[in-house]
Structure formats: C-alpha cells, structure tokens
PDB file of C-alpha atoms in Angstrom:
ATOM      1  CA  UNK W  64       4.058  21.808   9.453  1.00 97.00           C
ATOM      2  CA  UNK W  65       2.723  18.708  11.163  1.00 98.00           C
ATOM      3  CA  UNK W  66       4.997  15.776  11.999  1.00 98.00           C
ATOM      4  CA  UNK W  67       4.273  12.584  10.043  1.00 98.00           C
ATOM      5  CA  UNK W  68       4.708   9.211  11.715  1.00 98.00           C
ATOM      6  CA  UNK W  69       5.467   6.345   9.337  1.00 98.00           C
ATOM      7  CA  UNK W  70       4.987   2.702  10.290  1.00 98.00           C
ATOM      8  CA  UNK W  71       7.445   1.191   7.845  1.00 97.00           C
ATOM      9  CA  UNK W  72       9.794  -1.663   7.143  1.00 96.00           C
ATOM     10  CA  UNK W  73       6.894  -3.522   5.550  1.00 95.00           C
ATOM     11  CA  UNK W  74       9.099  -3.766   3.487  1.00 94.00           C
ATOM     12  CA  UNK W  75      11.829  -1.138   3.744  1.00 95.00           C
ATOM     13  CA  UNK W  76      12.067  -1.122  -0.062  1.00 95.00           C
ATOM     14  CA  UNK W  77       8.734   0.646  -0.333  1.00 95.00           C
ATOM     15  CA  UNK W  78       9.208   2.635   2.890  1.00 97.00           C
ATOM     16  CA  UNK W  79      12.203   4.337   1.302  1.00 96.00           C
ATOM     17  CA  UNK W  80       9.976   5.295  -1.633  1.00 96.00           C
ATOM     18  CA  UNK W  81       7.374   6.688   0.772  1.00 97.00           C
ATOM     19  CA  UNK W  82      10.057   8.809   2.418  1.00 98.00           C
ATOM     20  CA  UNK W  83      11.189  10.144  -0.937  1.00 97.00           C
ATOM     21  CA  UNK W  84       7.668  10.971  -2.159  1.00 98.00           C
ATOM     22  CA  UNK W  85       6.754  12.698   1.099  1.00 98.00           C
ATOM     23  CA  UNK W  86       9.843  14.892   1.117  1.00 98.00           C
ATOM     24  CA  UNK W  87       9.588  15.740  -2.580  1.00 98.00           C
ATOM     25  CA  UNK W  88       5.968  16.775  -2.081  1.00 98.00           C
ATOM     26  CA  UNK W  89       6.890  19.043   0.824  1.00 98.00           C
ATOM     27  CA  UNK W  90       9.713  20.592  -1.192  1.00 97.00           C
ATOM     28  CA  UNK W  91       7.400  21.091  -4.173  1.00 97.00           C
ATOM     29  CA  UNK W  92       4.949  23.052  -2.028  1.00 97.00           C
ATOM     30  CA  UNK W  93       7.399  25.014   0.119  1.00 98.00           C
ATOM     31  CA  UNK W  94      10.431  25.292  -2.166  1.00 97.00           C
ATOM     32  CA  UNK W  95      13.993  25.824  -1.097  1.00 96.00           C
ATOM     33  CA  UNK W  96      15.473  22.970   0.898  1.00 97.00           C
ATOM     34  CA  UNK W  97      12.330  22.241   2.885  1.00 98.00           C
ATOM     35  CA  UNK W  98      11.636  18.639   3.844  1.00 98.00           C
ATOM     36  CA  UNK W  99       9.070  16.816   5.937  1.00 98.00           C
ATOM     37  CA  UNK W 100       9.101  16.569   9.703  1.00 98.00           C
ATOM     38  CA  UNK W 101       8.793  12.840  10.200  1.00 98.00           C
ATOM     39  CA  UNK W 102       9.351   9.885  12.480  1.00 98.00           C
ATOM     40  CA  UNK W 103       9.794   6.331  11.210  1.00 98.00           C
ATOM     41  CA  UNK W 104       9.118   3.109  13.098  1.00 98.00           C
ATOM     42  CA  UNK W 105      10.705   0.445  10.923  1.00 98.00           C
ATOM     43  CA  UNK W 106       9.852  -3.205  11.586  1.00 98.00           C
ATOM     44  CA  UNK W 107      12.046  -6.187  10.874  1.00 97.00           C
ATOM     45  CA  UNK W 108       9.704  -7.350   8.117  1.00 96.00           C
ATOM     46  CA  UNK W 109      10.539 -11.043   8.495  1.00 96.00           C
ATOM     47  CA  UNK W 110       8.967 -10.974  11.950  1.00 96.00           C
ATOM     48  CA  UNK W 111       5.740  -9.538  10.558  1.00 96.00           C
ATOM     49  CA  UNK W 112       5.742 -11.716   7.429  1.00 95.00           C
ATOM     50  CA  UNK W 113       6.037 -14.799   9.657  1.00 96.00           C
ATOM     51  CA  UNK W 114       2.961 -13.724  11.595  1.00 97.00           C
ATOM     52  CA  UNK W 115       1.114 -13.182   8.313  1.00 95.00           C
ATOM     53  CA  UNK W 116       2.038 -16.636   7.024  1.00 93.00           C
ATOM     54  CA  UNK W 117       0.958 -18.281  10.273  1.00 96.00           C
ATOM     55  CA  UNK W 118      -2.295 -16.330  10.501  1.00 94.00           C
ATOM     56  CA  UNK W 119      -1.268 -14.683  13.767  1.00 97.00           C
ATOM     57  CA  UNK W 120      -3.193 -11.514  12.980  1.00 96.00           C
ATOM     58  CA  UNK W 121      -4.026 -10.725  16.608  1.00 96.00           C
ATOM     59  CA  UNK W 122      -0.346 -10.607  17.551  1.00 97.00           C
ATOM     60  CA  UNK W 123       0.430  -8.620  14.406  1.00 97.00           C
ATOM     61  CA  UNK W 124      -2.262  -6.137  15.435  1.00 97.00           C
ATOM     62  CA  UNK W 125      -0.675  -5.753  18.863  1.00 98.00           C
ATOM     63  CA  UNK W 126       2.658  -4.960  17.256  1.00 98.00           C
ATOM     64  CA  UNK W 127       1.105  -2.405  14.893  1.00 98.00           C
ATOM     65  CA  UNK W 128      -0.728  -0.703  17.737  1.00 98.00           C
ATOM     66  CA  UNK W 129       2.473  -0.565  19.780  1.00 98.00           C
ATOM     67  CA  UNK W 130       4.348   0.995  16.856  1.00 98.00           C
ATOM     68  CA  UNK W 131       1.647   3.627  16.384  1.00 98.00           C
ATOM     69  CA  UNK W 132       1.780   4.528  20.071  1.00 98.00           C
ATOM     70  CA  UNK W 133       5.561   4.943  19.897  1.00 98.00           C
ATOM     71  CA  UNK W 134       5.126   7.397  17.021  1.00 98.00           C
ATOM     72  CA  UNK W 135       2.328   9.286  18.769  1.00 98.00           C
ATOM     73  CA  UNK W 136       4.329   9.536  21.979  1.00 98.00           C
ATOM     74  CA  UNK W 137       7.294  10.730  19.923  1.00 98.00           C
ATOM     75  CA  UNK W 138       5.311  13.674  18.615  1.00 98.00           C
ATOM     76  CA  UNK W 139       3.647  12.462  15.400  1.00 98.00           C
ATOM     77  CA  UNK W 140       0.562  14.483  14.438  1.00 98.00           C
ATOM     78  CA  UNK W 141      -0.457  12.136  11.624  1.00 98.00           C
ATOM     79  CA  UNK W 142       0.310   8.445  11.162  1.00 98.00           C
ATOM     80  CA  UNK W 143       0.424   6.236   8.084  1.00 98.00           C
ATOM     81  CA  UNK W 144       0.953   2.521   7.655  1.00 98.00           C
ATOM     82  CA  UNK W 145       3.366   2.163   4.728  1.00 97.00           C
ATOM     83  CA  UNK W 146       1.798  -0.968   3.290  1.00 96.00           C
ATOM     84  CA  UNK W 147      -1.613  -2.076   2.040  1.00 95.00           C
ATOM     85  CA  UNK W 148      -1.914  -5.460   3.748  1.00 95.00           C
ATOM     86  CA  UNK W 149      -1.466  -4.205   7.291  1.00 96.00           C
ATOM     87  CA  UNK W 150      -4.473  -1.936   6.904  1.00 96.00           C
ATOM     88  CA  UNK W 151      -6.272  -5.113   7.889  1.00 94.00           C
ATOM     89  CA  UNK W 152      -5.932  -3.791  11.447  1.00 96.00           C
ATOM     90  CA  UNK W 153      -6.210  -0.076  10.647  1.00 97.00           C
ATOM     91  CA  UNK W 154      -9.400   0.344  12.687  1.00 97.00           C
ATOM     92  CA  UNK W 155      -7.778  -1.205  15.750  1.00 98.00           C
ATOM     93  CA  UNK W 156      -4.743   1.040  15.350  1.00 98.00           C
ATOM     94  CA  UNK W 157      -6.891   4.162  15.008  1.00 98.00           C
ATOM     95  CA  UNK W 158      -8.898   3.313  18.117  1.00 98.00           C
ATOM     96  CA  UNK W 159      -5.687   2.976  20.131  1.00 98.00           C
ATOM     97  CA  UNK W 160      -4.287   6.426  19.300  1.00 98.00           C
ATOM     98  CA  UNK W 161      -5.458  10.027  19.531  1.00 98.00           C
ATOM     99  CA  UNK W 162      -4.036  11.333  16.251  1.00 98.00           C
ATOM    100  CA  UNK W 163      -5.400  10.622  12.754  1.00 98.00           C
ATOM    101  CA  UNK W 164      -4.390   7.467  10.908  1.00 98.00           C
ATOM    102  CA  UNK W 165      -4.508   8.273   7.193  1.00 98.00           C
ATOM    103  CA  UNK W 166      -6.081   5.178   5.646  1.00 97.00           C
ATOM    104  CA  UNK W 167      -4.617   4.102   2.323  1.00 97.00           C
ATOM    105  CA  UNK W 168      -7.957   2.957   0.894  1.00 96.00           C
ATOM    106  CA  UNK W 169      -9.548   6.352   1.555  1.00 97.00           C
ATOM    107  CA  UNK W 170      -6.788   7.883  -0.552  1.00 97.00           C
ATOM    108  CA  UNK W 171      -7.233   5.235  -3.245  1.00 97.00           C
ATOM    109  CA  UNK W 172     -10.990   5.803  -3.411  1.00 97.00           C
ATOM    110  CA  UNK W 173     -10.435   9.527  -3.856  1.00 97.00           C
ATOM    111  CA  UNK W 174      -8.041   8.889  -6.744  1.00 97.00           C
ATOM    112  CA  UNK W 175     -10.376   6.390  -8.430  1.00 97.00           C
ATOM    113  CA  UNK W 176     -13.277   8.839  -8.166  1.00 96.00           C
ATOM    114  CA  UNK W 177     -11.136  11.590  -9.687  1.00 96.00           C
ATOM    115  CA  UNK W 178     -10.343   9.257 -12.593  1.00 96.00           C
ATOM    116  CA  UNK W 179     -14.094   8.484 -12.900  1.00 96.00           C
ATOM    117  CA  UNK W 180     -13.541   4.727 -12.836  1.00 97.00           C
ATOM    118  CA  UNK W 181     -16.240   2.308 -11.700  1.00 96.00           C
ATOM    119  CA  UNK W 182     -14.550  -1.101 -12.103  1.00 98.00           C
ATOM    120  CA  UNK W 183     -10.956  -1.811 -11.156  1.00 98.00           C
ATOM    121  CA  UNK W 184      -8.586  -4.739 -10.900  1.00 98.00           C
ATOM    122  CA  UNK W 185      -6.753  -5.283  -7.626  1.00 98.00           C
ATOM    123  CA  UNK W 186      -3.216  -6.654  -7.348  1.00 98.00           C
ATOM    124  CA  UNK W 187      -1.492  -7.192  -4.020  1.00 96.00           C
ATOM    125  CA  UNK W 188      -0.508  -9.865  -1.565  1.00 96.00           C
ATOM    126  CA  UNK W 189      -2.869 -12.811  -1.289  1.00 94.00           C
ATOM    127  CA  UNK W 190      -4.063 -11.301   1.992  1.00 94.00           C
ATOM    128  CA  UNK W 191      -5.032  -8.028   0.323  1.00 95.00           C
ATOM    129  CA  UNK W 192      -6.623  -9.663  -2.723  1.00 96.00           C
ATOM    130  CA  UNK W 193      -8.507 -12.407  -0.898  1.00 95.00           C
ATOM    131  CA  UNK W 194      -9.544 -10.990   2.467  1.00 91.00           C
ATOM    132  CA  UNK W 195     -12.547  -8.629   2.531  1.00 92.00           C
ATOM    133  CA  UNK W 196     -11.070  -5.682   4.446  1.00 90.00           C
ATOM    134  CA  UNK W 197      -9.774  -3.925   1.317  1.00 93.00           C
ATOM    135  CA  UNK W 198     -12.408  -4.822  -1.271  1.00 94.00           C
ATOM    136  CA  UNK W 199     -15.342  -4.056   1.023  1.00 94.00           C
ATOM    137  CA  UNK W 200     -14.186  -0.478   1.534  1.00 94.00           C
ATOM    138  CA  UNK W 201     -14.019  -0.007  -2.228  1.00 96.00           C
ATOM    139  CA  UNK W 202     -17.352  -1.630  -2.967  1.00 96.00           C
ATOM    140  CA  UNK W 203     -19.000   0.440  -0.225  1.00 96.00           C
ATOM    141  CA  UNK W 204     -18.050   3.480  -2.294  1.00 95.00           C
ATOM    142  CA  UNK W 205     -19.624   2.065  -5.449  1.00 96.00           C
ATOM    143  CA  UNK W 206     -16.408   0.723  -6.969  1.00 97.00           C
ATOM    144  CA  UNK W 207     -16.558  -2.773  -8.470  1.00 97.00           C
ATOM    145  CA  UNK W 208     -13.404  -4.796  -7.718  1.00 97.00           C
ATOM    146  CA  UNK W 209     -12.075  -7.860  -9.542  1.00 97.00           C
ATOM    147  CA  UNK W 210      -9.020  -9.931  -8.672  1.00 98.00           C
ATOM    148  CA  UNK W 211      -6.891 -12.405 -10.668  1.00 97.00           C
ATOM    149  CA  UNK W 212      -7.597 -16.126 -10.756  1.00 97.00           C
ATOM    150  CA  UNK W 213      -6.131 -18.305  -7.993  1.00 96.00           C
ATOM    151  CA  UNK W 214      -2.871 -19.345  -9.708  1.00 97.00           C
ATOM    152  CA  UNK W 215      -2.334 -15.776 -10.866  1.00 98.00           C
ATOM    153  CA  UNK W 216      -2.901 -14.490  -7.329  1.00 97.00           C
ATOM    154  CA  UNK W 217      -0.228 -16.862  -6.090  1.00 97.00           C
ATOM    155  CA  UNK W 218       2.182 -15.622  -8.761  1.00 98.00           C
ATOM    156  CA  UNK W 219       1.572 -11.994  -7.822  1.00 97.00           C
ATOM    157  CA  UNK W 220       2.080 -12.840  -4.143  1.00 97.00           C
ATOM    158  CA  UNK W 221       5.261 -14.865  -4.722  1.00 97.00           C
ATOM    159  CA  UNK W 222       6.899 -12.099  -6.755  1.00 97.00           C
ATOM    160  CA  UNK W 223       6.175  -9.574  -4.011  1.00 97.00           C
ATOM    161  CA  UNK W 224       7.793 -11.606  -1.236  1.00 96.00           C
ATOM    162  CA  UNK W 225      10.393 -13.492  -3.244  1.00 96.00           C
ATOM    163  CA  UNK W 226      11.649 -10.585  -5.338  1.00 97.00           C
ATOM    164  CA  UNK W 227      10.281  -7.075  -4.775  1.00 96.00           C
ATOM    165  CA  UNK W 228      10.691  -7.036  -0.991  1.00 95.00           C
ATOM    166  CA  UNK W 229      14.325  -7.925  -1.621  1.00 95.00           C
ATOM    167  CA  UNK W 230      14.795  -5.216  -4.244  1.00 94.00           C
ATOM    168  CA  UNK W 231      14.929  -7.766  -7.083  1.00 97.00           C
ATOM    169  CA  UNK W 232      13.341  -6.631 -10.358  1.00 96.00           C
ATOM    170  CA  UNK W 233      12.964  -9.411 -12.916  1.00 97.00           C
ATOM    171  CA  UNK W 234      11.853  -8.616 -16.503  1.00 97.00           C
ATOM    172  CA  UNK W 235      10.095 -12.001 -16.684  1.00 97.00           C
ATOM    173  CA  UNK W 236       8.038 -11.115 -13.612  1.00 97.00           C
ATOM    174  CA  UNK W 237       7.068  -7.815 -15.235  1.00 97.00           C
ATOM    175  CA  UNK W 238       5.865  -9.778 -18.261  1.00 97.00           C
ATOM    176  CA  UNK W 239       3.855 -12.098 -16.001  1.00 98.00           C
ATOM    177  CA  UNK W 240       2.248  -9.151 -14.225  1.00 97.00           C
ATOM    178  CA  UNK W 241       1.376  -7.450 -17.502  1.00 97.00           C
ATOM    179  CA  UNK W 242      -0.239 -10.676 -18.721  1.00 97.00           C
ATOM    180  CA  UNK W 243      -2.298 -10.882 -15.512  1.00 98.00           C
ATOM    181  CA  UNK W 244      -3.292  -7.230 -15.830  1.00 97.00           C
ATOM    182  CA  UNK W 245      -4.374  -7.740 -19.444  1.00 97.00           C
ATOM    183  CA  UNK W 246      -6.671 -10.562 -18.339  1.00 97.00           C
ATOM    184  CA  UNK W 247      -8.248  -8.244 -15.781  1.00 98.00           C
ATOM    185  CA  UNK W 248      -8.760  -5.696 -18.553  1.00 97.00           C
ATOM    186  CA  UNK W 249     -10.500  -8.375 -20.629  1.00 97.00           C
ATOM    187  CA  UNK W 250     -12.840  -8.905 -17.679  1.00 97.00           C
ATOM    188  CA  UNK W 251     -13.762  -5.226 -17.648  1.00 97.00           C
ATOM    189  CA  UNK W 252     -11.193  -3.503 -15.434  1.00 98.00           C
ATOM    190  CA  UNK W 253     -10.972   0.201 -16.266  1.00 98.00           C
ATOM    191  CA  UNK W 254      -7.972   0.730 -14.009  1.00 97.00           C
ATOM    192  CA  UNK W 255      -5.548  -1.346 -11.930  1.00 98.00           C
ATOM    193  CA  UNK W 256      -4.870  -0.811  -8.240  1.00 98.00           C
ATOM    194  CA  UNK W 257      -1.256  -1.586  -7.419  1.00 97.00           C
ATOM    195  CA  UNK W 258      -2.443  -2.697  -3.993  1.00 95.00           C
ATOM    196  CA  UNK W 259       0.963  -3.567  -2.633  1.00 94.00           C
ATOM    197  CA  UNK W 260       3.433  -0.766  -2.072  1.00 94.00           C
ATOM    198  CA  UNK W 261       6.225  -2.814  -3.698  1.00 95.00           C
ATOM    199  CA  UNK W 262       4.435  -3.405  -7.031  1.00 96.00           C
ATOM    200  CA  UNK W 263       5.211   0.115  -8.366  1.00 95.00           C
ATOM    201  CA  UNK W 264       8.861  -0.916  -8.252  1.00 95.00           C
ATOM    202  CA  UNK W 265       8.017  -3.380 -11.043  1.00 97.00           C
ATOM    203  CA  UNK W 266       5.022  -2.030 -12.963  1.00 96.00           C
ATOM    204  CA  UNK W 267       4.808   1.492 -14.376  1.00 96.00           C
ATOM    205  CA  UNK W 268       2.154   3.415 -16.271  1.00 95.00           C
ATOM    206  CA  UNK W 269       4.151   3.013 -19.475  1.00 95.00           C
ATOM    207  CA  UNK W 270       3.656  -0.767 -19.221  1.00 95.00           C
ATOM    208  CA  UNK W 271      -0.130  -0.686 -19.692  1.00 93.00           C
ATOM    209  CA  UNK W 272      -2.729   1.437 -21.436  1.00 93.00           C
ATOM    210  CA  UNK W 273      -5.372   1.824 -18.736  1.00 96.00           C
ATOM    211  CA  UNK W 274      -4.799   3.948 -15.603  1.00 97.00           C
ATOM    212  CA  UNK W 275      -2.669   2.604 -12.783  1.00 97.00           C
ATOM    213  CA  UNK W 276      -3.595   3.474  -9.214  1.00 97.00           C
ATOM    214  CA  UNK W 277      -0.185   3.676  -7.530  1.00 97.00           C
ATOM    215  CA  UNK W 278      -1.061   3.313  -3.857  1.00 96.00           C
ATOM    216  CA  UNK W 279       2.426   4.254  -2.659  1.00 96.00           C
ATOM    217  CA  UNK W 280       2.467   7.575  -4.502  1.00 97.00           C
ATOM    218  CA  UNK W 281      -1.153   8.402  -3.697  1.00 97.00           C
ATOM    219  CA  UNK W 282      -0.820   7.649   0.022  1.00 98.00           C
ATOM    220  CA  UNK W 283       2.536   9.387   0.502  1.00 98.00           C
ATOM    221  CA  UNK W 284       1.505  12.490  -1.427  1.00 98.00           C
ATOM    222  CA  UNK W 285      -1.784  12.800   0.452  1.00 98.00           C
ATOM    223  CA  UNK W 286      -0.209  12.620   3.905  1.00 98.00           C
ATOM    224  CA  UNK W 287       2.423  15.186   2.899  1.00 98.00           C
ATOM    225  CA  UNK W 288      -0.284  17.577   1.754  1.00 98.00           C
ATOM    226  CA  UNK W 289      -2.247  17.012   4.966  1.00 98.00           C
ATOM    227  CA  UNK W 290       0.880  17.789   6.979  1.00 98.00           C
ATOM    228  CA  UNK W 291       0.926  21.236   5.416  1.00 98.00           C
ATOM    229  CA  UNK W 292      -2.682  22.091   6.282  1.00 92.00           C
TER     230      UNK W 292
END
C-alpha cells in the first residue's frame, strides 16, 4: 500500500471527511481492520484564507509547495490537496515534487464522463467559480461549465467561509443553495459540481433531482484506490 500525503486544514471540516472516505475505501477493498497509510499537513486555514482575500497567491503557492515537500520528505508516495480552490497552484506544486499530485479536476472529469454529462453547473468559492484555472480544465475536455450570477456567487462564497468552514449547517442556507442550483438547471445544467469540499456538508443528492458531482468523495476515493495499485 502506498502512503498518501494530504495537504489539509483548508478547512479541517472537509479534511476530516477526506480522512474518513479514504480509510473507508481502503477498508472496503482490503477488509478487516485495514486503514490507509497517510500523512497530513494541516494548515491554520485563517492564514491561507487571508492570503486568498488579499490576492497574495504567490505567497500562498510558496506555502503549498513547502507543505507538499514536507509530505514527500516524510514518505508520501501520492499527494492530494484537500480543497478545490488551492488547485490554482497545482501545477507549481507538482513541478516542485517528485511524486504524483492527484489533481481534483482530473477526478471530476472522469466522474462527469462516466455520468455522460456535457453541461454542468459549478458551485464553489468565488475564486473557483470566477478564475479560469478550474473551468478551463473542464472545457478542454469538452464539458460546458456555467456558474451562478454575481450576487448568487457571493452568497455561495459567504456561506462557505461564514458557516461551512466553521461546521455550521443552516437550513436557510440549504434552501438558498437549492434555489441557486435550480436556476442553473433552468439554464441547462445536467449536473452540479460541488466545487468546494465543504459544500457536501450542506447539499446532498436527495436535495436535487439531477446528479451531484461530490468533489470530496470523488477525490478521496480515487486517491485511496490509487494507493492500492
């Protein structure tokens, strides 16, 4: 079994879910009381969130690269970034290390192709929804991506940082998200990417009729399966 390195704490709420999914996947495949060999580098998320707010992406990249190197030096054979937004610097991180970085969008594309979807809605932080790094990877694979309107994007973003990253689940926020999702469906979305690893804490498949692409589950499960190959 390979050792998985997790760059987490972005936020720890979703990192804990990653850890659970990874270990449950290993146990499912191996049985008994097997669990994953893993290392976790957990950031103080406020430090990273501050850099995001201030647009200090170069410094944030340096910190992500440093974290990846710590994991590699500690014995990680595979590395994942346990968040969507910080894949903004995934290429820089991969170039700085000698072990594979399992990119979340590659896993998402695979899932979307399996579901035979061609047009999807994307929810996430404003950075993920508005910057090109995420959408361009999807469109390069022939997947059409739509995002909410500006005020709706702000609402999605505010709930992530003001509630979900703190473990707060508000029924009214779930209603707001469902309303935003329904508008994306009206615009032709065949599926919805939960493009922030905290959103699955709030929105579940039972809440909507079209397929959800749960990036946390997809990413964690994929890396666990790769660790067994």
